[in-house]
Coordinates of C-alpha atoms in Angstrom, one line a residue:
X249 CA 0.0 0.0 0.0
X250 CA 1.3 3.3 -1.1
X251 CA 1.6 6.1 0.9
X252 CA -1.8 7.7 -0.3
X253 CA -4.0 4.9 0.2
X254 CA -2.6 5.0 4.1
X255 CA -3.5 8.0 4.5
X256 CA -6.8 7.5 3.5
X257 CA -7.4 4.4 5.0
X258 CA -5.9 6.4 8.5
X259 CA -8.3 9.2 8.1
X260 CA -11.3 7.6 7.4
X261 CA -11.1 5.9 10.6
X262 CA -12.1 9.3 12.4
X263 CA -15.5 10.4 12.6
X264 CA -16.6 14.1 11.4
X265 CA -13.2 15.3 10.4
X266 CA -11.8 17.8 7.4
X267 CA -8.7 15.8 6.6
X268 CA -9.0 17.3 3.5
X269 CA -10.4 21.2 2.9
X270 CA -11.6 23.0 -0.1
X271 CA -11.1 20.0 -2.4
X272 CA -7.2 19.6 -1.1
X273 CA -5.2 17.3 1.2
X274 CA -5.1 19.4 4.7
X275 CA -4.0 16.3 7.3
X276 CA -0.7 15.2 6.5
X277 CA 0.2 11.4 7.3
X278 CA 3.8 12.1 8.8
X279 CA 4.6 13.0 11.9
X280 CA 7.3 16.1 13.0
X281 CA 9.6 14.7 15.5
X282 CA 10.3 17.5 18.7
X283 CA 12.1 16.6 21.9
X284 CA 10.4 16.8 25.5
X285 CA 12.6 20.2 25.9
X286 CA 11.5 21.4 23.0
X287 CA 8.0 20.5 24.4
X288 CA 8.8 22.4 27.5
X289 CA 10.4 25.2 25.8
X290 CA 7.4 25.8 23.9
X291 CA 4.8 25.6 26.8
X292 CA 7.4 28.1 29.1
X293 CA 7.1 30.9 26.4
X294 CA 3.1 30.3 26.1
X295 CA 2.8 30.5 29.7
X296 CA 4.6 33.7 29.7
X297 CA 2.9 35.7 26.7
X298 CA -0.5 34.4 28.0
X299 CA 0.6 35.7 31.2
X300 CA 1.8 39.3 29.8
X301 CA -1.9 39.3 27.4
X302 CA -3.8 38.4 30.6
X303 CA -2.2 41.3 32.8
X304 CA -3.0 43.7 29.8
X305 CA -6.7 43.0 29.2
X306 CA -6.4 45.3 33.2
X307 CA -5.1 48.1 31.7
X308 CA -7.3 48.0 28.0
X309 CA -10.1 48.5 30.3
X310 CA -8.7 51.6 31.8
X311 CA -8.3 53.4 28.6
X312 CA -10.5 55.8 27.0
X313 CA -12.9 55.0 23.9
X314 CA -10.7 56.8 21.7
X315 CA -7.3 54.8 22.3
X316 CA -9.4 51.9 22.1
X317 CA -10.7 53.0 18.5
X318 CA -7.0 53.7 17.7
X319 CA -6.3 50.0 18.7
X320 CA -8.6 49.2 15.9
X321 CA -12.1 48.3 17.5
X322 CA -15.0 48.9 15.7
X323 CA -16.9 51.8 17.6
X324 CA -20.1 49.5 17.7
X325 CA -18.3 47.5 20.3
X326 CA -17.1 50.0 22.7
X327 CA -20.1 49.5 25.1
X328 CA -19.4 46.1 25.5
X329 CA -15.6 45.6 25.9
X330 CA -15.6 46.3 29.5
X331 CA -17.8 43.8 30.6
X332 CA -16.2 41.0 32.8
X333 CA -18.3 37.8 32.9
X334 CA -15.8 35.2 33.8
X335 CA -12.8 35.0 36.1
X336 CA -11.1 33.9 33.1
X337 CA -10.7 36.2 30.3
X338 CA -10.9 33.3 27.5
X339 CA -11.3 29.9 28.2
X340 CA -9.3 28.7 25.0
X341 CA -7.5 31.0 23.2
X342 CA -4.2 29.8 20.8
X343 CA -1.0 31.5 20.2
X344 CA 1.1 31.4 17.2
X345 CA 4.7 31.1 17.3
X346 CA 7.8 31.0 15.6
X347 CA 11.2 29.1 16.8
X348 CA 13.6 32.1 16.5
X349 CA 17.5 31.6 17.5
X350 CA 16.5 29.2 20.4
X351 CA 13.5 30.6 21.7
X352 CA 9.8 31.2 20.4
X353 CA 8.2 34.5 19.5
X354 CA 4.6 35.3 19.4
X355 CA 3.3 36.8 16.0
X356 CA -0.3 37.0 17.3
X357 CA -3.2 35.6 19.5
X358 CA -6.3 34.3 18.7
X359 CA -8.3 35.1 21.9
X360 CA -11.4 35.0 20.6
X361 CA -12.6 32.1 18.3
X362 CA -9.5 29.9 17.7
X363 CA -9.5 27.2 15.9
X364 CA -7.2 23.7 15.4
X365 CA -8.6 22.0 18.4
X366 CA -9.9 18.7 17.2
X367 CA -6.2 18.3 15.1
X368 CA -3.8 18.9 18.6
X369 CA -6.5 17.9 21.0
X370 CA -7.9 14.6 19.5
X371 CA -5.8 13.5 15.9
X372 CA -2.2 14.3 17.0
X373 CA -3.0 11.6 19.7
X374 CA -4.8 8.8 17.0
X375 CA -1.6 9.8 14.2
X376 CA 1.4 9.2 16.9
X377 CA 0.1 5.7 17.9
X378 CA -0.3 4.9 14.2
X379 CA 3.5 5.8 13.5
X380 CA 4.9 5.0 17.0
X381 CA 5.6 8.2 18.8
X382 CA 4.5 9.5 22.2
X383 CA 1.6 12.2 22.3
X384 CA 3.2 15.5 23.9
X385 CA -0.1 16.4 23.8
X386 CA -0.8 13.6 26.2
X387 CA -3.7 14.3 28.9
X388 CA -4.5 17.6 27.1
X389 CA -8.4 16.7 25.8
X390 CA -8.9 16.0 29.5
X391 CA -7.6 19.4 30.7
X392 CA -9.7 21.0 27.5
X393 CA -13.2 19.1 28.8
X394 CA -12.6 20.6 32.4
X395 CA -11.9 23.4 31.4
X396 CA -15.0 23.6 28.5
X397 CA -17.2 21.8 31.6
X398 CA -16.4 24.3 34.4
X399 CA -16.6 27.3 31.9
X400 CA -20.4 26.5 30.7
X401 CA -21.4 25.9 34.5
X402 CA -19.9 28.9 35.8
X403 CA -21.2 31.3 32.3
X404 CA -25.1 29.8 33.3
X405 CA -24.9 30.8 37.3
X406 CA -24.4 34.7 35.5
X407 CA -28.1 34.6 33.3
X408 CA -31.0 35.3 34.9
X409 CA -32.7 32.0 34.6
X410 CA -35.3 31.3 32.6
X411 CA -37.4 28.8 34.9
X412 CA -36.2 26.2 32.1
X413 CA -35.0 23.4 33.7
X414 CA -32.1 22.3 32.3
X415 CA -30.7 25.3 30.8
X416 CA -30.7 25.0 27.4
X417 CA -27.4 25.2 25.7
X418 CA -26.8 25.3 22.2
X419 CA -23.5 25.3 20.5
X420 CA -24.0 26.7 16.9
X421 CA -21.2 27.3 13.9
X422 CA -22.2 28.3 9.7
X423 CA -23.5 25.0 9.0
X424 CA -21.9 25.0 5.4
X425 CA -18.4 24.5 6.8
X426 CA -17.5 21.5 7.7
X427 CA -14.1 22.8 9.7
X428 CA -16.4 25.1 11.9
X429 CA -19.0 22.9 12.5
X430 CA -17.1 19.4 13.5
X431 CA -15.2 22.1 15.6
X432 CA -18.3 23.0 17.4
X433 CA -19.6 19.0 17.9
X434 CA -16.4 18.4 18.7
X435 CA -16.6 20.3 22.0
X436 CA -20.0 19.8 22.4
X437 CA -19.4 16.3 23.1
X438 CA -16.1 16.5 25.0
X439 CA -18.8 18.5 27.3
X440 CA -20.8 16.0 28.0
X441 CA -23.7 18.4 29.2
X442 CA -27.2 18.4 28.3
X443 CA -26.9 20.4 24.9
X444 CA -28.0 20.6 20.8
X445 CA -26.2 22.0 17.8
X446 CA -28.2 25.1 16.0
X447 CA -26.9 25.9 13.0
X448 CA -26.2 30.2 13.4
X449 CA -28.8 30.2 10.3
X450 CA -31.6 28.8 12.4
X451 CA -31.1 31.1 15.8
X452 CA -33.6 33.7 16.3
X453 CA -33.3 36.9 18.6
X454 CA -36.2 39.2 20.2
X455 CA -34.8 42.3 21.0
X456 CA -34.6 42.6 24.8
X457 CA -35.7 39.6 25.5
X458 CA -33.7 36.6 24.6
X459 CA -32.1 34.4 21.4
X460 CA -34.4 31.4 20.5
X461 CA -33.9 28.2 18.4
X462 CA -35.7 27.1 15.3
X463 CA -38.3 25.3 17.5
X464 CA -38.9 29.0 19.9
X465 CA -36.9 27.5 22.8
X466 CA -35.1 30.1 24.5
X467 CA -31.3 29.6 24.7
X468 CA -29.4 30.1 27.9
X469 CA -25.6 29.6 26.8
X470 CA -24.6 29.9 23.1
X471 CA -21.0 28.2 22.6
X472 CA -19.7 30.4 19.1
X473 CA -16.2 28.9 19.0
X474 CA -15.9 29.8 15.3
X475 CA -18.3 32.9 15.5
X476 CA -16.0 36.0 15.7
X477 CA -17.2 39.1 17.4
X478 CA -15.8 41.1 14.8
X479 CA -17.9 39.3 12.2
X480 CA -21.0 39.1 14.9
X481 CA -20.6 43.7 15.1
X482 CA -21.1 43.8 11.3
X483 CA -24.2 41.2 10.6
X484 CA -27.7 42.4 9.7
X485 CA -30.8 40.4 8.7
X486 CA -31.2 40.5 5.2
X487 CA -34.6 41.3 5.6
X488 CA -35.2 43.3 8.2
X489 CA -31.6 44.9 8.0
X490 CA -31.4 44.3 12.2
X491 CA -28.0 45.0 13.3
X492 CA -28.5 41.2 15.1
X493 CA -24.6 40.8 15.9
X494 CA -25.2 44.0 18.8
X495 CA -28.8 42.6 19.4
X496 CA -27.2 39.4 20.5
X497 CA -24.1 41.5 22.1
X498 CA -26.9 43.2 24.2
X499 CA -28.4 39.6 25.3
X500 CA -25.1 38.9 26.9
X501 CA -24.8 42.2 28.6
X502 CA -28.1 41.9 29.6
X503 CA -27.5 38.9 31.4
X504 CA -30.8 37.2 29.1
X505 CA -28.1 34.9 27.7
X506 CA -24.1 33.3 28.4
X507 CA -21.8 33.8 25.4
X508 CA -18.2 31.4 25.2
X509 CA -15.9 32.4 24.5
X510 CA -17.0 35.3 26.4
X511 CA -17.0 38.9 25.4
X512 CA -13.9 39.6 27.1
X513 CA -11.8 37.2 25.1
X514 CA -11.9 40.1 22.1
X515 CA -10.2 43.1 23.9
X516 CA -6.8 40.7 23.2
X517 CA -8.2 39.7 19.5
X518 CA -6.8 42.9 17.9
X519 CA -3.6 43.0 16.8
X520 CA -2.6 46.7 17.8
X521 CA -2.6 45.3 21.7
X522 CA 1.0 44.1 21.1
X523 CA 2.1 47.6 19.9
X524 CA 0.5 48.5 23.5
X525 CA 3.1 45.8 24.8
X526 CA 5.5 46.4 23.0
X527 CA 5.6 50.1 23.7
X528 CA 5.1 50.2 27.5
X529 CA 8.1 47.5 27.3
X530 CA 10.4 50.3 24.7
X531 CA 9.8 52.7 27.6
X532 CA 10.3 50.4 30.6
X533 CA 6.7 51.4 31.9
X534 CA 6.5 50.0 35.6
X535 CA 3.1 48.1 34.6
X536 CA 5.1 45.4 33.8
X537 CA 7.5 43.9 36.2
X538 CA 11.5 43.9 35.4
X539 CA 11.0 39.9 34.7
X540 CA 8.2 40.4 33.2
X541 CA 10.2 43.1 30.8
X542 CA 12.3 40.5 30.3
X543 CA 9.7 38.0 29.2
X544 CA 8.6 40.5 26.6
X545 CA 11.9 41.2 25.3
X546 CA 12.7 37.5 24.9
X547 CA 8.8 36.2 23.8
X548 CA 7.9 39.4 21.8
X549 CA 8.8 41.4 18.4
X550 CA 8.3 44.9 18.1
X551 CA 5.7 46.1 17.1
X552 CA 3.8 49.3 15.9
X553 CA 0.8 51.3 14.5
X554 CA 3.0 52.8 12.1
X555 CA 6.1 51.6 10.0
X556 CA 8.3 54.6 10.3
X557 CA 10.9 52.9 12.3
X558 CA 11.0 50.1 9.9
X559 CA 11.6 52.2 7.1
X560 CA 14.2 54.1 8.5
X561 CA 16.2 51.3 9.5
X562 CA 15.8 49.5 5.9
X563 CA 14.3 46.6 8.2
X564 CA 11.6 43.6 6.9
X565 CA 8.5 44.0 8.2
X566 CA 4.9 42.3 8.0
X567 CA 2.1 44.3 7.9
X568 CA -1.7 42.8 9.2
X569 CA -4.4 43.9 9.5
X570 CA -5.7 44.4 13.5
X571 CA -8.6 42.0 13.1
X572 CA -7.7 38.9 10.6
X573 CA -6.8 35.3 10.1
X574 CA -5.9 32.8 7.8
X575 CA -2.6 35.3 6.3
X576 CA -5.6 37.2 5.0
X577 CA -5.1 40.2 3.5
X578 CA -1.2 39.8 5.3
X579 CA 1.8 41.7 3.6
X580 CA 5.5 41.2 3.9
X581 CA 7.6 44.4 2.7
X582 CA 10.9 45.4 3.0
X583 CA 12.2 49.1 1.6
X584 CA 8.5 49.6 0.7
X585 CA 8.2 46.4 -1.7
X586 CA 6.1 44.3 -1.3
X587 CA 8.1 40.4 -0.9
X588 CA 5.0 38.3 -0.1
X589 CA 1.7 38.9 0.1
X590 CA -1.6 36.9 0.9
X591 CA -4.0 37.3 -2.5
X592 CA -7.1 37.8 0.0
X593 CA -8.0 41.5 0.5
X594 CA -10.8 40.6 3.3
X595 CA -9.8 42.9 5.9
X596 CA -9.0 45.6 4.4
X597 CA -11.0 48.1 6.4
X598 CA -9.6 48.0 9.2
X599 CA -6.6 49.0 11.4
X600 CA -3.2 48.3 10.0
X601 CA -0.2 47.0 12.5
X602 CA 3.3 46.5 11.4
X603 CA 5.6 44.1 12.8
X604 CA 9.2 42.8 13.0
X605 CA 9.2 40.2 10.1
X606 CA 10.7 37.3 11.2
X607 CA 11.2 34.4 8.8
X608 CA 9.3 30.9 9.8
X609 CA 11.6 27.9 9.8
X610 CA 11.9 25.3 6.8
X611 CA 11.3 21.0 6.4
X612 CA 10.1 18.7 4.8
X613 CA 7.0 16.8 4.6
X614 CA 6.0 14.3 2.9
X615 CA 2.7 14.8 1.4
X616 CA -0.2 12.5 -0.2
X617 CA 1.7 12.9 -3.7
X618 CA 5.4 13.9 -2.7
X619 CA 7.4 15.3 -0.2
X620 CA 7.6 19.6 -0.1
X621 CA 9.3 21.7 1.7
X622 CA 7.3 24.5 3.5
X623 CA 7.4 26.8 6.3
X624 CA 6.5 25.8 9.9
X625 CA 4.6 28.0 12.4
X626 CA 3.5 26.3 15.8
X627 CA -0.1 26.9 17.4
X628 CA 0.1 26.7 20.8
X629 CA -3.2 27.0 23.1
X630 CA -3.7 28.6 26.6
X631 CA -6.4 26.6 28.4
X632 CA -8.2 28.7 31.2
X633 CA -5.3 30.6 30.6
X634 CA -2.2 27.9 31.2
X635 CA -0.4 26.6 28.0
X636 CA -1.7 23.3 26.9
X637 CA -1.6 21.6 23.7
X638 CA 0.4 22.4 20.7
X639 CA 1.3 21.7 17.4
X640 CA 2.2 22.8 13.9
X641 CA 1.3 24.4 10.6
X642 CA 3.2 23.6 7.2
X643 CA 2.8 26.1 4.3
X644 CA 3.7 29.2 2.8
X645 CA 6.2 32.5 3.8
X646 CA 2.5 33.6 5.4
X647 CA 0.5 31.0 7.0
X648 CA -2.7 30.5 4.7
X649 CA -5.8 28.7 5.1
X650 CA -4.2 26.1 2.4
X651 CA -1.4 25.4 5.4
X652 CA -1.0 21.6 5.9
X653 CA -1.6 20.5 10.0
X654 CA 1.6 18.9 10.6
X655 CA 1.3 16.0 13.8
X656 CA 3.8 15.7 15.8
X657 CA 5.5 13.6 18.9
X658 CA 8.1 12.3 20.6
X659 CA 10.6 8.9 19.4
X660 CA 9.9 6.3 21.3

């Protein structure tokens, strides 16, 4: 049997997975071999940066609508990025990083909706047995349910109950793709909690008073984990023209429905908040801590809201939009030329940041037809705010939606 018909025959052996996306192969059958210190290394610097994001959500909330505007927030969600819900500011959020001279460097956070939970969480385990390494993600889907568990539990004690007994909790994703909505079953079962799948099509709000399913059942907890609040701020009902995003904002704030992720998770989702970082760290600002200086200056790259500095200094940077993902609408430019750049122009509209370009390691990999080289960027995820499991992307100079998931583990 050839290395293509493994794969298959591999995949097909797990339920309600995209081992291949948008017609191409996505799940590679090889594994990348790290070292337990690499392991470590990589969960030390995601401890860290979660711990330097976590102390900065404080401060974001101290600032004035207009420095929150310059960050890049849309003004329609001013009124509700103060509100506090949880003692955790996102139950899962994922970092990406990039192995840089012997240490790892945050590019940017996903806070809000992360995805690439059911590859590091649930496959990484399933493809290391079949080649014979250890998980390092061993334990982790434990620590995820907990953590998914205690975080529904504690959101429902919040909302003023309904006299529904049990709450009714609905996890919900666009039901046309099949990434975002085996994400969502994926976690809905881990929770193992009274609970349906609504697909967002079907949900229905009434202003003031609560968000409904198809049947008129009001919802008590609505789990979005690939429903971004920056897409929620700009949706209206085609027919009515509702602004139904902020209609369903205003539930939570309300306290006539629980949100998870919650709302807090987006004051870290725009990219500007590492210029914040990176600029109280240029100027030695006492918020942070001299180790905690030292944890940015070791975990961080400069970054800006303009690319002055950059230019002067005849430096490589990237420029991204504040809210993004999948390398959208992403440019890498160096003595204003343009050396890479995504072809998607999604995000154009909003705030631009400009960062230290650093270049992503190289290997090879073999794919379904041959092996490639590509470029490797790690995804690393903070559970309840602690590092957890990780793994890696395989693609381009910019990390695109077309990136291969790369397993990995330990040699026996």
């Amino acid at each position: 049997m050839n290395h293509k018909e493994k794969r298959k025959q591999f995949y097909q052996q797990i339920p309600h997975y995209w081992a291949d996306l948008y017609g191409q192969e996505y799940s590679l059958y090889d594994v990348y071999p790290v070292t337990e210190r690499e392991a470590s290394a990589i969960r030390k610097a995601t401890n860290r940066v979660g711990y330097i994001f976590f102390k900065t959500i404080k401060l974001l909330r101290q600032i004035d609508d207009e420095l929150l505007l310059s960050l890049g927030f849309p003004a329609s969600s001013l009124r509700f990025l103060r509100i506090r819900q949880l003692n955790m500011e996102s139950v899962i959020a994922r970092l990406d990083l990039v192995e840089l001279d012997d240490r790892y460097v945050v590019l940017e956070i996903n806070s809000d909706t992360p995805t690439f939970l059911k590859e590091l969480f649930f496959v990484n385990d399933r493809i290391c047995k079949e080649f014979g390494y250890n998980n390092p993600n061993e334990g982790e889907e434990k620590r995820l349910q907990k953590a998914v568990q205690g975080a529904i539990l504690a959101s429902l004690q919040d909302v003023v109950p309904n006299d529904v007994e049990p709450p009714h909790i609905v996890f919900t994703s666009h039901a046309d793709n099949k990434e975002d909505r085996y994400t969502a079953e994926y976690l809905r079962d881990l929770a193992q909690l009274p609970s349906c799948y609504v697909p967002l099509h079907e949900l229905q709000i009434v202003e003031d008073e609560g968000l409904y399913d198809a049947a008129g059942k009001r919802i008590d907890l609505l789990y979005r984990q690939t429903y971004p609040i920056e897409q929620m701020l700009v949706d209206y009902d085609p027919n009515t023209k509702e602004p139904v995003g902020e209609m369903l904002l205003e539930l939570v704030a309300h306290r006539k429905l629980a949100m998870l992720n919650p709302i807090s998770a987006f004051l870290l989702q725009s990219k500007a908040v590492q210029a914040v970082i990176w600029g109280l760290h240029e100027e030695l600002h006492p918020f942070y801590t001299s180790e905690e200086h030292t944890w940015i200056a070791e975990h961080f790259l400069p970054t800006y809201l303009e690319p002055d500095l950059f230019r002067e200094q005849g430096t490589a940077y990237v420029r991204k939009p504040a809210f993004g993902r999948e390398g959208d609408t992403v440019q890498i430019i160096k003595d204003d030329a343009i050396l890479y750049e995504d072809s998607n122009k999604s995000y154009t509209d909003y705030v631009s940041v400009y960062q230290k370009y650093v270049p992503l390691p190289t290997t090879y990999v073999q794919t379904a037809e041959k092996k490639v080289k590509g470029h490797l960027m790690i995804g690393s995820f903070l559970i309840s705010g602690q590092a957890s499991a990780f793994g890696f992307r395989i693609g381009g100079p910019i990390t695109d939606n077309m990136a291969y998931f790369l397993p990995c583990g330990y040699k026996l």
